XYZ file of C-alpha atoms in Angstrom:
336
model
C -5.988 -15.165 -13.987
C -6.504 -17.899 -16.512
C -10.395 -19.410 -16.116
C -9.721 -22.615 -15.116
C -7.262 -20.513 -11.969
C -10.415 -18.551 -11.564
C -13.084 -21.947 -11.481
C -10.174 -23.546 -8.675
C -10.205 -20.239 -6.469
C -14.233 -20.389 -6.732
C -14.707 -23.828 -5.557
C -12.338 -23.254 -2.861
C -10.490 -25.479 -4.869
C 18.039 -14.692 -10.131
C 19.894 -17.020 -10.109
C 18.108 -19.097 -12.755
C 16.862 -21.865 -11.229
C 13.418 -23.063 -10.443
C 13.193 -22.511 -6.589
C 15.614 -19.634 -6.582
C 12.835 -17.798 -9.335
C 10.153 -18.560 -7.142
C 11.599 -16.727 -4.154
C 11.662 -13.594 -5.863
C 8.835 -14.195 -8.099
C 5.155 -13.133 -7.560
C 3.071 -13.731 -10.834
C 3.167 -12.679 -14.316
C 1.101 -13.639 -17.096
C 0.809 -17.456 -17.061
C 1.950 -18.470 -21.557
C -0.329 -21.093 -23.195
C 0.756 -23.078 -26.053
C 1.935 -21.523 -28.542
C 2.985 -18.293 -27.017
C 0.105 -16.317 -26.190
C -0.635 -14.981 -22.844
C -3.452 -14.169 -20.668
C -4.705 -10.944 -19.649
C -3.006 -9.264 -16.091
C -4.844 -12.043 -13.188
C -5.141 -11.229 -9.331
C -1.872 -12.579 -8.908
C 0.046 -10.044 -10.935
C -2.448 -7.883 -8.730
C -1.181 -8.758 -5.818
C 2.584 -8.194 -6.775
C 2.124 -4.647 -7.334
C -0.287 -4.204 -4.719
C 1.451 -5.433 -1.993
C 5.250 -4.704 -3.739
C 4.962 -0.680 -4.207
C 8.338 -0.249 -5.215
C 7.867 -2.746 -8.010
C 4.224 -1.362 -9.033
C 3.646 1.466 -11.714
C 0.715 3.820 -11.634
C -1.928 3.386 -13.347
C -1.959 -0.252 -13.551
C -5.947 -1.575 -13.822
C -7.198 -4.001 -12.156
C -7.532 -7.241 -14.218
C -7.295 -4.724 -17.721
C -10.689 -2.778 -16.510
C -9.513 0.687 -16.110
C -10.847 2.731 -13.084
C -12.386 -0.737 -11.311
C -11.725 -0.518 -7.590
C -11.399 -3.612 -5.628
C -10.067 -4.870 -2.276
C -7.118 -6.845 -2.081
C -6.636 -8.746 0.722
C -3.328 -10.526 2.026
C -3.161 -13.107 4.501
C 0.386 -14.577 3.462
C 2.345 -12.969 5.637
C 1.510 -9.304 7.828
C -2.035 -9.119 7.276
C -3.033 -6.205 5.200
C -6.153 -4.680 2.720
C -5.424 -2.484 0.144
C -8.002 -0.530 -2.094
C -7.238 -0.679 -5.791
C -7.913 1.380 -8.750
C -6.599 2.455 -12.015
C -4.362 5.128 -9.464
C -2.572 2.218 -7.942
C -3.116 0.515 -4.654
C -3.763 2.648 -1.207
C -2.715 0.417 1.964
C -5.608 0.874 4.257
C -4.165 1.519 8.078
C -5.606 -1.281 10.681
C -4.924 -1.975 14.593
C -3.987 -5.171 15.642
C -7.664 -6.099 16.403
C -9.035 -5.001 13.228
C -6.383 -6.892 11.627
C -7.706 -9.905 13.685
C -11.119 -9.370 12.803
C -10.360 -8.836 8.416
C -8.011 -12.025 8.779
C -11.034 -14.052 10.677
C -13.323 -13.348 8.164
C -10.842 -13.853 4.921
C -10.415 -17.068 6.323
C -13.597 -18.084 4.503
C -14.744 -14.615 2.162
C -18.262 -15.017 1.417
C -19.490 -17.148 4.291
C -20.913 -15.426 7.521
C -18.897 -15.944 10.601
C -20.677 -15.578 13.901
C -19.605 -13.103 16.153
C -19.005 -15.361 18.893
C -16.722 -16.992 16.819
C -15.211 -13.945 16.046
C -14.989 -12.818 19.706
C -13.028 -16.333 20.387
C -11.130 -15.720 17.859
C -9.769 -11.744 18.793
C -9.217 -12.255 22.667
C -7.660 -14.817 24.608
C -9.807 -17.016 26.979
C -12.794 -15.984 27.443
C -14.435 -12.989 25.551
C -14.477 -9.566 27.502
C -17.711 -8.302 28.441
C -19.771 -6.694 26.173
C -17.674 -8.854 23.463
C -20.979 -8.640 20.880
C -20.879 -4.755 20.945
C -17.142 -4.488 20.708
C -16.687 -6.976 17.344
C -19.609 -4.225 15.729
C -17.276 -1.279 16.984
C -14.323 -3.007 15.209
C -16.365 -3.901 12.049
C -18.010 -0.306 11.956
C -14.006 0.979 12.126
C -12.871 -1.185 9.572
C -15.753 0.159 6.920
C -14.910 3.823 7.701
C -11.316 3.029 7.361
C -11.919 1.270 3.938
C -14.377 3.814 2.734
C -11.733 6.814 3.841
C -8.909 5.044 1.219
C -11.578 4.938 -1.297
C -12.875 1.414 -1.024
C -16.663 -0.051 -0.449
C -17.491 0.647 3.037
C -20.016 -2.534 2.894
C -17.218 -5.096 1.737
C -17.948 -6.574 5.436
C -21.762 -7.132 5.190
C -23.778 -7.712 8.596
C -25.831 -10.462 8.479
C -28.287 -12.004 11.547
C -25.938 -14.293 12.735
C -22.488 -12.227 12.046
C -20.577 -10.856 9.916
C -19.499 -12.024 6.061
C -16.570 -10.211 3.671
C -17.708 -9.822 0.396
C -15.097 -9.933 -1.934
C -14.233 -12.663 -4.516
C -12.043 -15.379 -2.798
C -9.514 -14.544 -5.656
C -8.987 -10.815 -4.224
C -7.943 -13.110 -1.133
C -4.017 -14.386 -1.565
C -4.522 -17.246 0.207
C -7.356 -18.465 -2.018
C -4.951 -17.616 -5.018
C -2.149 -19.819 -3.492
C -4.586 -22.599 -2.958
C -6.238 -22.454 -6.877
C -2.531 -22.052 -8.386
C -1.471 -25.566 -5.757
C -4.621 -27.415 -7.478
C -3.601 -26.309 -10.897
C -0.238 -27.619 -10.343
C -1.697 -30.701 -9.031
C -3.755 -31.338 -12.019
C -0.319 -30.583 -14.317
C 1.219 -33.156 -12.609
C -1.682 -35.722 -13.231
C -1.751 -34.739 -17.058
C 2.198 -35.097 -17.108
C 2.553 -31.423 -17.441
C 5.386 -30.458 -15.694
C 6.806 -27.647 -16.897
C 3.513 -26.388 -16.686
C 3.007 -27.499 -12.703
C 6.836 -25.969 -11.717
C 5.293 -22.474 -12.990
C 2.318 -22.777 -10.894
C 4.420 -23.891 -8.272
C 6.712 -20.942 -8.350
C 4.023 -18.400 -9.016
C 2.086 -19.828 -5.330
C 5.311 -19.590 -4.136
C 5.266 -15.733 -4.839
C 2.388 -14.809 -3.300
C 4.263 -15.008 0.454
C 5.541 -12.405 2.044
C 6.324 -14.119 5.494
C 4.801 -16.182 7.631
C 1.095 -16.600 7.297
C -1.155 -14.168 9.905
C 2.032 -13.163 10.764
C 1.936 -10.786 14.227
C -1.687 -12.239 15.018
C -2.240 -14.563 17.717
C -0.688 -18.244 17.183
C -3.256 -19.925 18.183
C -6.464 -18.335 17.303
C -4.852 -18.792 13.378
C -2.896 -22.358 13.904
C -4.931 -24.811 11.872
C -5.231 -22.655 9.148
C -1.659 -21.323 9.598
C -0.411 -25.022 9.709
C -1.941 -26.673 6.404
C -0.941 -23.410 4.242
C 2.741 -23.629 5.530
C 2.680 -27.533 4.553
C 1.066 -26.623 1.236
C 3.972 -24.062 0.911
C 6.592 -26.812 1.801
C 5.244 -28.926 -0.682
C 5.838 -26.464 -3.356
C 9.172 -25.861 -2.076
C 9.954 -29.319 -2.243
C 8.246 -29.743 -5.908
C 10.467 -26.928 -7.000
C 13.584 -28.277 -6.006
C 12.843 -31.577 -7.568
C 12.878 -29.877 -10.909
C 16.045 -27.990 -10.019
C 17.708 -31.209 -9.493
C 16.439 -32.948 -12.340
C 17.523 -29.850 -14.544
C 20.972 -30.413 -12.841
C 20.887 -26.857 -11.330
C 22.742 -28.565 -8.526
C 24.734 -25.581 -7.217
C 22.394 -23.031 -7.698
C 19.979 -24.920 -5.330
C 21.872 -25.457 -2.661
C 21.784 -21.800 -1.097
C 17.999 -22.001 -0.420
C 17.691 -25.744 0.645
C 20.202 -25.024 2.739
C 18.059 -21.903 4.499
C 14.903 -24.095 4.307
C 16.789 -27.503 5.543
C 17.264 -24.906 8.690
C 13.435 -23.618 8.961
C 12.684 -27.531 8.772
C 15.463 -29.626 10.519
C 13.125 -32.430 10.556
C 11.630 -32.846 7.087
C 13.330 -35.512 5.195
C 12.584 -34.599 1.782
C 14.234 -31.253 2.000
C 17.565 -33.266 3.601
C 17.399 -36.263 0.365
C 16.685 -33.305 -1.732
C 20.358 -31.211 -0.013
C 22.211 -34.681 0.467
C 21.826 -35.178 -3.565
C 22.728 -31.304 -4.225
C 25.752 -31.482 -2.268
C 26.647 -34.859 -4.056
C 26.545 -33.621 -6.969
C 28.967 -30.694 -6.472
C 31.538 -32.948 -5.266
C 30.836 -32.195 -1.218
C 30.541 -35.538 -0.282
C 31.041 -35.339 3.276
C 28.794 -32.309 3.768
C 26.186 -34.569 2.171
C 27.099 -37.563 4.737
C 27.571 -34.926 7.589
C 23.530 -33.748 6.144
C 22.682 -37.201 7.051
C 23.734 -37.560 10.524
C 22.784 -33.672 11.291
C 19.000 -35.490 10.443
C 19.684 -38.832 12.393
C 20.364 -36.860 15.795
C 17.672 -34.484 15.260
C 14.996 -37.395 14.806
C 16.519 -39.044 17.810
C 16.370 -36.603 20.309
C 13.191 -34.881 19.165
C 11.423 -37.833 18.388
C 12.825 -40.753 19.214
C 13.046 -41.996 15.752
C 15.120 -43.141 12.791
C 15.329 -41.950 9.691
C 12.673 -42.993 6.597
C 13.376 -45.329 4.354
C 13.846 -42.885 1.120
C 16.487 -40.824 2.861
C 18.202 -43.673 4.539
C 18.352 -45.563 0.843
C 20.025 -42.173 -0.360
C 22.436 -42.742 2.397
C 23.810 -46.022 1.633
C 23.704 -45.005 -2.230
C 26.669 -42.541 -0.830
C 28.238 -45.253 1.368
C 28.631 -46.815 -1.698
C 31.008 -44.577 -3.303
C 29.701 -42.308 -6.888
C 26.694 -43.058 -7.455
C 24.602 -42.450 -10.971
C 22.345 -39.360 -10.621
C 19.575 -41.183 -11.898
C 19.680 -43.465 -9.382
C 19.897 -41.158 -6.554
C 17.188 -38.926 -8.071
C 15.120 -41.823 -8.503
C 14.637 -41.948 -4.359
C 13.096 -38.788 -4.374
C 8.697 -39.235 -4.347
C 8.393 -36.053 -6.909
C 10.084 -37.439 -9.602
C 8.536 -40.230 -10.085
C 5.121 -38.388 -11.786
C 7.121 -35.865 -13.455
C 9.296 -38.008 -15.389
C 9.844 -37.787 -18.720
């Protein structure tokens, strides 16, 4: 991962087009000016770790060869894997130790009490003997790492709890946050070919829905504000599809998103203009209305302003491209 990735993470910080390469993309070397590229980052890492059938043996980790580390994945299933120049070993966990790894990769290298641990694994209140329990599951999860050749002591014990010690950028979560500031500060330098590729490189990291299979709620906050972050990215992506004119080629995965999200008007402007564009006017009118109703009756609430604008533009007969792409909030900074 390129430094300035690496600084982010630290501080806590096929069909062509730009969202459709993101859904299949994971990573890659990230080019500089000029050509050159940067060595293989945790990102690539996580591709092959986490993507066997894509990954070769005796890939290294970050170009050291015969480094172990822990990879840990929190976008999607939960999961650890061990990682050495022999590839990447999957290391087996129950649905509590899974609980307890995902708890503490919430925040790697801070100490989490156990009672906050214990809230977190059960519902209601904690069992008895909750204390001893959370240092069974901890002592499991160290054997189990140390048995798929990984360091036993990656979940340290410390007065108060218990603290994972890995980098945050072995954490994919911590990647997808450092790569969404990088785009961010692309976009303030005008860089936007530069912020689509970190946008569509975060967007590679998932592999479902975040924690997926834990418990909802124990996981919601921070299950909430990385799905939003993972909107947004959607949503950036698809800008620069549409202003590339990859109007067709877009319209496939709005569409599936547009269903995820019924309610999120950005994603409808964004389909409305795509299905403009391609000369399916009424679909793009029929878009509207699908949006009206749903506001309505879930919230009891019109449309926004952007989305109704992009509305009357239609009323209006053909409308210029630019002006309808114009409406949209992402464009505006990455003009040019």
């Amino acid at each position: 991962m390129a430094p300035d990735v690496q600084a982010a993470v630290r501080d806590g910080a096929q069909h062509g087009g730009v969202a459709i390469a993101a859904a299949g993309r994971a990573g890659g070397a990230f080019r500089r000016a000029g050509g050159q590229e940067d060595p293989p980052d945790p990102v690539e890492a996580f591709r092959r770790t986490f993507a066997p059938s894509r990954r070769s043996r005796g890939d290294s980790v970050s170009g050291q060869a015969g480094a172990v580390v822990i990879d840990i994945a929190l976008l999607g299933t939960v999961k650890i894997a061990v990682r050495s120049g022999e590839g990447a070993t999957d290391v087996a966990l129950s649905y509590l130790e899974r609980s307890l790894l995902a708890a503490l990769a919430c925040a790697p290298g801070t100490v989490v009490s156990t009672e906050r641990l214990a809230d977190m694994l059960w519902d209601g209140p904690p069992p008895s003997g909750a204390r001893t329990r959370v240092h069974g599951l901890v002592s499991s999860v160290r054997k189990r790492v140390a048995a798929a050749g990984g360091d036993a002591l990656v979940l340290a014990t410390d007065p108060s709890g218990y603290v994972l010690c890995v980098e945050p950028e072995r954490v994919d979560a911590e990647c997808f946050r450092a790569l969404m500031l990088q785009a961010s500060d692309a976009v303030e330098r005008g860089e936007r070919d530069s912020a689509t590729e970190c946008w569509q490189r975060a967007l590679g990291l998932w592999r479902g829905p975040a924690f997926d299979g834990l418990r909802p709620h124990a996981f919601q906050i921070e299950a909430l504000a990385l799905e939003e972050m993972r909107m947004t990215a959607w949503e950036n992506c698809f800008d620069a599809d549409l202003r590339s004119g990859r109007y067709e080629r877009v319209i496939p995965e709005l569409t599936r998103q547009r269903a995820r999200h019924p309610g999120r008007e950005r994603l409808v402007a964004q389909l409305m203009i795509a299905l403009h564009a391609t000369d399916r006017h009424a679909e793009a009118l029929g878009t509207y209305r699908a949006l009206r109703q749903h506001l309505r009756d879930e919230y009891g609430m019109s449309p926004g302003v952007r989305v109704s604008k992009i509305h009357e533009l239609l009323l209006r007969g053909p409308s210029e491209m630019g002006e309808l792409l114009a409406t949209l909030p992402g464009c505006h900074a990455l003009t040019g």
